[in-house]
Amino acid sequence: MANIRDIAKLSGYSVATVSRVINNHPYVSEEKRKHIQKIMQELDYIPNVKARDLSTGISKHIAVMIPFANHPYTDKIVSGILTAAFNDGYKVTLLPTNYNPEIEKQYLDALAAKAWDGMIITSKKISFEVIARYLKYAPIVCCEDTGHFPISCVSINREQSFTELFTSLTQQGYKKIGLVVGRTEKESASTGVVLRAYGKVLGMLDNSLIIRNCRTYEDGLKAGNYFSTINDLEVIVTNGDDVAAGILQHVSSAKVKVIGEENLLSSQLLNFSTIDHRLDKCGEAAFALLLKEPNQTVTIPYRFIERGT
C-alpha cells in the first residue's frame, strides 16, 4: 500500500508539500496540487482520516445526544440537524441515553477526549451545571432554555404556546379540558411549564384530567381508554400527535376536540389540530449555533394549526 513518502518520491515534491495537499492547506500552488492529486489517484492512495484529523484538530464530526432512538420528537429535531450538517459537510453520531445521567456523562467525557468537534444535546437528565464544565473542551448547544448558564441554546417558548392555547380554549367556552404530558414535572422542566400554564389559565390542576408518563401511540391508546370514561369531557390537549392518534381510537373527535403537538404525519392524516414548535428548524438552528461564538440564544417561533373545523 502506498504511503505519503511514495507519493513525495514519485511527485518530486517534499513530504511536507504532499501533506499540505492531503490536508487541504491553502499555501500550495494549483499546479503542484493537481500533480500530487494525480499521483495519489494513480496509486489509489486514501489518506488516513484519523491522522488528518489529528493534524488539523478538526474532524467535521459532531455528536447529538438524544433521549430515545425511536421517538417522534427525536426524529423531527434530528432531521433538522442532519439536513444542516450534511449541507456543511459534517458527519453526525447519534447518542441515545434513555435519560440515564451516567451515560450522559460518559458521552460528555468522550467529547472532552476530542471524540467529536462539538455536541448538540436535544434533551437530558444531567444538570446544566455539569454540562457547563465541558465547554472548555468543545462547543455545546442545548435544545432548551439554559437560563443563566453560559451555554448556547435553541429555545422554544413552550409556556407561552400552551398559555395561549389554554386561553383560546377557555375563551371559546371550553371548561373541561384533559391534558396529557410526558415525564413527570419532577423529571422534566418542559412538563412543569405545561402544567404551570394549565393551572394558571384554568385556575387549578385537576389531576383526574391529567395523565403523566405518556409518550407513544401505545400510551395514547391507554390514555384514550381512560378519557373515554370521563363524562362531559370537551377537549384533550396532548404532548404529541402520535399520542393524540392513539387517544382518538377510543375517543370520538365529534364529541371531544383532541389537539396534538409537532405537526406530524398522523395529525395531517387524521385531520386534528396541533401545536407546531417547528422542531426541524430547532435542529437546523442548533447546528448553526455550534459553529458560532459561544453563549448565544435563538428562539424558534411556534404556530397553532387548526384542523377538523
CSV table of C-alpha atoms in Angstrom, one decimal:
chain,number,residue,atom,x,y,z
A,1,MET,CA,0.0,0.0,0.0
A,2,ALA,CA,1.3,3.4,-1.0
A,3,ASN,CA,2.2,5.9,1.7
A,4,ILE,CA,3.0,9.6,1.8
A,5,ARG,CA,6.7,9.1,1.2
A,6,ASP,CA,6.0,7.1,-2.0
A,7,ILE,CA,3.8,10.0,-3.3
A,8,ALA,CA,6.6,12.5,-2.4
A,9,LYS,CA,9.2,10.4,-4.2
A,10,LEU,CA,7.1,10.0,-7.4
A,11,SER,CA,5.9,13.6,-7.5
A,12,GLY,CA,9.3,15.1,-6.8
A,13,TYR,CA,8.0,17.3,-4.0
A,14,SER,CA,8.7,17.1,-0.3
A,15,VAL,CA,6.7,15.1,2.2
A,16,ALA,CA,5.6,18.4,3.8
A,17,THR,CA,4.2,19.6,0.4
A,18,VAL,CA,2.3,16.4,-0.1
A,19,SER,CA,1.0,16.6,3.5
A,20,ARG,CA,-0.3,20.1,2.8
A,21,VAL,CA,-2.2,18.8,-0.3
A,22,ILE,CA,-3.7,15.9,1.6
A,23,ASN,CA,-4.8,18.2,4.4
A,24,ASN,CA,-6.2,20.9,2.0
A,25,HIS,CA,-3.8,23.6,3.2
A,26,PRO,CA,-4.2,26.8,1.1
A,27,TYR,CA,-0.5,27.6,0.5
A,28,VAL,CA,0.1,25.2,-2.3
A,29,SER,CA,0.2,26.2,-6.0
A,30,GLU,CA,-2.6,24.8,-8.1
A,31,GLU,CA,0.0,23.1,-10.4
A,32,LYS,CA,1.6,21.3,-7.5
A,33,ARG,CA,-1.8,20.3,-6.1
A,34,LYS,CA,-3.1,18.8,-9.3
A,35,HIS,CA,0.2,16.9,-9.9
A,36,ILE,CA,0.2,15.4,-6.4
A,37,GLN,CA,-3.5,14.5,-6.6
A,38,LYS,CA,-3.0,12.8,-9.9
A,39,ILE,CA,-0.3,10.6,-8.4
A,40,MET,CA,-2.5,9.8,-5.4
A,41,GLN,CA,-5.2,8.7,-7.8
A,42,GLU,CA,-2.9,6.5,-9.8
A,43,LEU,CA,-1.6,4.8,-6.6
A,44,ASP,CA,-5.2,4.5,-5.3
A,45,TYR,CA,-4.0,6.3,-2.1
A,46,ILE,CA,-6.6,7.0,0.6
A,47,PRO,CA,-5.5,9.4,3.3
A,48,ASN,CA,-5.6,8.2,6.9
A,49,VAL,CA,-8.6,10.2,8.2
A,50,LYS,CA,-7.7,9.9,11.9
A,51,ALA,CA,-4.2,11.1,11.2
A,52,ARG,CA,-5.5,14.0,9.2
A,53,ASP,CA,-8.0,15.0,11.9
A,54,LEU,CA,-5.2,15.0,14.5
A,55,SER,CA,-3.1,17.2,12.3
A,56,THR,CA,-5.8,19.8,11.7
A,57,GLY,CA,-7.6,19.5,15.0
A,58,ILE,CA,-11.0,19.4,13.1
A,59,SER,CA,-12.8,16.2,12.2
A,60,LYS,CA,-16.1,17.8,10.9
A,61,HIS,CA,-17.8,15.2,13.1
A,62,ILE,CA,-20.3,16.1,15.8
A,63,ALA,CA,-22.4,14.2,18.3
A,64,VAL,CA,-26.1,14.6,19.1
A,65,MET,CA,-27.3,13.4,22.4
A,66,ILE,CA,-30.9,12.1,22.2
A,67,PRO,CA,-33.1,10.6,24.9
A,68,PHE,CA,-34.6,7.9,22.7
A,69,ALA,CA,-33.6,6.4,19.3
A,70,ASN,CA,-37.2,6.0,18.1
A,71,HIS,CA,-39.4,8.9,19.1
A,72,PRO,CA,-41.3,11.5,17.0
A,73,TYR,CA,-39.7,14.4,18.9
A,74,THR,CA,-36.2,12.9,18.4
A,75,ASP,CA,-36.9,12.1,14.7
A,76,LYS,CA,-38.0,15.6,13.8
A,77,ILE,CA,-35.3,17.6,15.6
A,78,VAL,CA,-32.6,15.2,14.4
A,79,SER,CA,-33.9,15.6,10.8
A,80,GLY,CA,-33.2,19.3,11.1
A,81,ILE,CA,-29.7,18.7,12.4
A,82,LEU,CA,-28.9,16.1,9.8
A,83,THR,CA,-30.1,18.4,7.0
A,84,ALA,CA,-27.9,21.3,8.2
A,85,ALA,CA,-24.9,19.1,8.9
A,86,PHE,CA,-25.0,17.4,5.5
A,87,ASN,CA,-25.1,20.7,3.7
A,88,ASP,CA,-22.0,21.8,5.6
A,89,GLY,CA,-20.1,18.5,5.1
A,90,TYR,CA,-20.3,17.3,8.7
A,91,LYS,CA,-20.8,13.7,10.0
A,92,VAL,CA,-23.2,13.1,12.8
A,93,THR,CA,-23.2,10.4,15.5
A,94,LEU,CA,-26.4,9.9,17.5
A,95,LEU,CA,-26.0,9.1,21.2
A,96,PRO,CA,-29.2,7.6,22.8
A,97,THR,CA,-29.3,8.0,26.6
A,98,ASN,CA,-32.7,6.9,27.9
A,99,TYR,CA,-32.3,9.8,30.3
A,100,ASN,CA,-29.6,8.0,32.2
A,101,PRO,CA,-27.3,10.7,33.7
A,102,GLU,CA,-24.3,8.3,34.0
A,103,ILE,CA,-24.5,7.5,30.3
A,104,GLU,CA,-24.9,11.2,29.5
A,105,LYS,CA,-21.7,12.0,31.5
A,106,GLN,CA,-19.8,9.2,29.6
A,107,TYR,CA,-20.7,10.9,26.4
A,108,LEU,CA,-19.5,14.3,27.7
A,109,ASP,CA,-16.3,12.7,28.8
A,110,ALA,CA,-15.8,11.4,25.3
A,111,LEU,CA,-16.4,14.9,24.0
A,112,ALA,CA,-13.7,16.2,26.3
A,113,ALA,CA,-11.4,13.5,24.9
A,114,LYS,CA,-11.9,15.0,21.4
A,115,ALA,CA,-14.1,12.2,20.1
A,116,TRP,CA,-16.1,14.9,18.2
A,117,ASP,CA,-15.8,18.6,17.3
A,118,GLY,CA,-18.9,19.5,19.3
A,119,MET,CA,-22.2,18.3,20.8
A,120,ILE,CA,-25.9,19.1,20.5
A,121,ILE,CA,-28.0,18.0,23.4
A,122,THR,CA,-31.6,17.7,22.4
A,123,SER,CA,-32.9,16.6,25.9
A,124,LYS,CA,-31.2,15.5,29.1
A,125,LYS,CA,-31.3,14.5,32.7
A,126,ILE,CA,-27.9,15.8,33.7
A,127,SER,CA,-27.7,19.4,35.1
A,128,PHE,CA,-26.7,22.5,33.2
A,129,GLU,CA,-24.1,23.0,35.9
A,130,VAL,CA,-22.3,19.7,34.9
A,131,ILE,CA,-22.7,20.4,31.1
A,132,ALA,CA,-21.1,23.9,31.6
A,133,ARG,CA,-17.9,22.3,32.9
A,134,TYR,CA,-17.3,20.7,29.5
A,135,LEU,CA,-17.4,23.9,27.5
A,136,LYS,CA,-13.7,24.3,27.8
A,137,TYR,CA,-13.2,21.2,25.7
A,138,ALA,CA,-15.6,21.8,22.8
A,139,PRO,CA,-18.7,23.8,21.9
A,140,ILE,CA,-22.1,22.5,23.2
A,141,VAL,CA,-25.6,23.6,22.2
A,142,CYS,CA,-28.7,22.6,24.1
A,143,CYS,CA,-32.2,22.4,22.6
A,144,GLU,CA,-33.9,24.0,25.6
A,145,ASP,CA,-33.5,27.3,27.5
A,146,THR,CA,-30.3,27.1,29.5
A,147,GLY,CA,-31.2,30.1,31.7
A,148,HIS,CA,-28.2,31.9,33.3
A,149,PHE,CA,-25.7,29.2,32.4
A,150,PRO,CA,-23.3,30.3,29.6
A,151,ILE,CA,-24.4,27.5,27.2
A,152,SER,CA,-25.7,28.3,23.8
A,153,CYS,CA,-29.2,27.2,23.3
A,154,VAL,CA,-32.2,27.0,20.9
A,155,SER,CA,-35.3,27.6,23.0
A,156,ILE,CA,-39.0,27.0,22.4
A,157,ASN,CA,-41.3,29.2,24.3
A,158,ARG,CA,-43.5,26.3,25.4
A,159,GLU,CA,-45.1,28.1,28.3
A,160,GLN,CA,-46.3,30.9,26.0
A,161,SER,CA,-47.6,28.5,23.4
A,162,PHE,CA,-49.6,26.4,25.9
A,163,THR,CA,-50.8,29.5,27.8
A,164,GLU,CA,-52.1,30.9,24.5
A,165,LEU,CA,-53.7,27.6,23.6
A,166,PHE,CA,-55.5,27.1,27.0
A,167,THR,CA,-56.6,30.8,27.0
A,168,SER,CA,-58.0,30.4,23.5
A,169,LEU,CA,-59.9,27.3,24.5
A,170,THR,CA,-61.4,28.9,27.6
A,171,GLN,CA,-62.4,31.9,25.5
A,172,GLN,CA,-64.2,29.6,23.1
A,173,GLY,CA,-66.3,28.3,26.1
A,174,TYR,CA,-64.5,25.0,26.8
A,175,LYS,CA,-64.2,24.2,30.5
A,176,LYS,CA,-63.5,20.5,31.0
A,177,ILE,CA,-60.0,20.1,29.4
A,178,GLY,CA,-58.0,16.9,29.7
A,179,LEU,CA,-54.2,17.1,29.5
A,180,VAL,CA,-51.5,14.5,28.6
A,181,VAL,CA,-47.8,15.1,29.4
A,182,GLY,CA,-44.6,13.1,29.0
A,183,ARG,CA,-42.3,12.7,32.0
A,184,THR,CA,-43.4,14.0,35.4
A,185,GLU,CA,-42.8,17.6,36.4
A,186,LYS,CA,-40.1,16.4,38.9
A,187,GLU,CA,-38.2,14.9,36.0
A,188,SER,CA,-38.9,17.4,33.2
A,189,ALA,CA,-38.8,21.2,33.2
A,190,SER,CA,-40.9,21.1,30.0
A,191,THR,CA,-43.7,19.2,31.7
A,192,GLY,CA,-43.6,21.6,34.6
A,193,VAL,CA,-44.0,24.5,32.2
A,194,VAL,CA,-47.1,22.9,30.5
A,195,LEU,CA,-48.7,22.2,33.9
A,196,ARG,CA,-48.0,25.7,35.1
A,197,ALA,CA,-49.7,27.1,32.0
A,198,TYR,CA,-52.7,24.7,32.5
A,199,GLY,CA,-53.1,25.7,36.2
A,200,LYS,CA,-52.7,29.4,35.5
A,201,VAL,CA,-55.4,29.6,32.9
A,202,LEU,CA,-57.8,27.1,34.3
A,203,GLY,CA,-57.3,28.1,37.9
A,204,MET,CA,-56.2,24.7,39.2
A,205,LEU,CA,-54.7,21.4,38.4
A,206,ASP,CA,-57.4,18.7,38.3
A,207,ASN,CA,-55.3,15.5,38.4
A,208,SER,CA,-58.3,13.4,37.4
A,209,LEU,CA,-58.0,15.1,34.0
A,210,ILE,CA,-54.2,14.9,33.7
A,211,ILE,CA,-52.2,11.8,32.5
A,212,ARG,CA,-48.4,11.7,33.0
A,213,ASN,CA,-45.7,9.5,31.5
A,214,CYS,CA,-47.4,9.3,28.1
A,215,ARG,CA,-45.1,9.4,25.1
A,216,THR,CA,-46.1,6.9,22.4
A,217,TYR,CA,-49.1,5.8,20.3
A,218,GLU,CA,-49.5,2.8,22.7
A,219,ASP,CA,-49.5,5.2,25.7
A,220,GLY,CA,-52.2,7.2,23.8
A,221,LEU,CA,-54.4,4.1,23.5
A,222,LYS,CA,-54.3,3.7,27.2
A,223,ALA,CA,-55.0,7.4,27.8
A,224,GLY,CA,-57.9,7.3,25.3
A,225,ASN,CA,-59.4,4.3,27.1
A,226,TYR,CA,-59.2,6.3,30.4
A,227,PHE,CA,-60.6,9.6,28.9
A,228,SER,CA,-63.5,7.7,27.3
A,229,THR,CA,-64.8,7.1,30.9
A,230,ILE,CA,-65.0,10.8,31.8
A,231,ASN,CA,-68.3,12.4,31.3
A,232,ASP,CA,-68.7,15.8,29.6
A,233,LEU,CA,-65.0,16.0,28.6
A,234,GLU,CA,-64.7,18.7,25.9
A,235,VAL,CA,-61.0,18.9,25.0
A,236,ILE,CA,-57.9,16.8,25.3
A,237,VAL,CA,-54.5,18.6,24.9
A,238,THR,CA,-51.7,16.1,24.3
A,239,ASN,CA,-47.9,16.2,24.1
A,240,GLY,CA,-47.6,14.6,20.7
A,241,ASP,CA,-49.5,13.9,17.5
A,242,ASP,CA,-48.9,10.1,17.8
A,243,VAL,CA,-50.3,10.2,21.4
A,244,ALA,CA,-53.3,12.1,20.1
A,245,ALA,CA,-53.8,9.5,17.3
A,246,GLY,CA,-53.9,6.7,20.0
A,247,ILE,CA,-56.4,8.6,22.1
A,248,LEU,CA,-58.7,9.0,19.0
A,249,GLN,CA,-59.0,5.3,18.8
A,250,HIS,CA,-61.2,5.4,21.9
A,251,VAL,CA,-62.5,9.0,21.9
A,252,SER,CA,-64.7,10.4,19.2
A,253,SER,CA,-63.5,13.6,17.6
A,254,ALA,CA,-67.1,14.5,17.0
A,255,LYS,CA,-67.6,14.7,20.8
A,256,VAL,CA,-64.2,15.7,22.1
A,257,LYS,CA,-61.7,18.1,20.5
A,258,VAL,CA,-58.2,16.4,20.5
A,259,ILE,CA,-55.1,18.6,20.0
A,260,GLY,CA,-51.7,17.2,19.2
A,261,GLU,CA,-48.2,18.6,19.1
A,262,GLU,CA,-45.5,18.9,16.5
A,263,ASN,CA,-47.5,18.6,13.2
A,264,LEU,CA,-46.5,15.1,12.4
A,265,LEU,CA,-48.0,13.0,9.6
A,266,SER,CA,-50.5,11.4,12.0
A,267,SER,CA,-52.2,14.8,12.6
A,268,GLN,CA,-52.3,15.5,8.9
A,269,LEU,CA,-53.9,12.2,8.0
A,270,LEU,CA,-56.4,12.1,10.9
A,271,ASN,CA,-57.1,15.9,10.4
A,272,PHE,CA,-56.8,17.1,14.0
A,273,SER,CA,-55.3,20.4,15.3
A,274,THR,CA,-51.8,20.6,16.6
A,275,ILE,CA,-49.2,23.0,18.1
A,276,ASP,CA,-46.2,23.1,15.8
A,277,HIS,CA,-43.0,24.0,17.7
A,278,ARG,CA,-41.1,23.5,14.4
A,279,LEU,CA,-38.5,21.1,15.8
A,280,ASP,CA,-36.8,20.7,12.4
A,281,LYS,CA,-36.0,24.4,12.5
A,282,CYS,CA,-34.8,24.0,16.0
A,283,GLY,CA,-32.4,21.3,14.9
A,284,GLU,CA,-31.1,23.4,12.0
A,285,ALA,CA,-30.6,26.4,14.3
A,286,ALA,CA,-28.8,24.2,16.9
A,287,PHE,CA,-26.2,23.1,14.3
A,288,ALA,CA,-25.7,26.7,13.1
A,289,LEU,CA,-25.0,27.8,16.7
A,290,LEU,CA,-22.5,25.0,17.2
A,291,LEU,CA,-20.2,26.7,14.6
A,292,LYS,CA,-20.6,30.2,16.1
A,293,GLU,CA,-19.2,32.0,19.1
A,294,PRO,CA,-20.4,30.5,22.4
A,295,ASN,CA,-23.3,31.6,24.7
A,296,GLN,CA,-25.9,32.6,22.1
A,297,THR,CA,-29.7,32.0,22.3
A,298,VAL,CA,-32.1,31.5,19.4
A,299,THR,CA,-35.9,31.3,20.0
A,300,ILE,CA,-37.9,29.4,17.4
A,301,PRO,CA,-41.5,30.8,16.8
A,302,TYR,CA,-44.3,28.3,17.2
A,303,ARG,CA,-47.7,28.1,15.4
A,304,PHE,CA,-51.1,26.6,16.0
A,305,ILE,CA,-52.5,24.7,13.2
A,306,GLU,CA,-56.3,24.4,13.3
A,307,ARG,CA,-57.9,21.4,11.6
A,308,GLY,CA,-61.1,19.5,11.7
A,309,THR,CA,-63.3,22.5,12.0
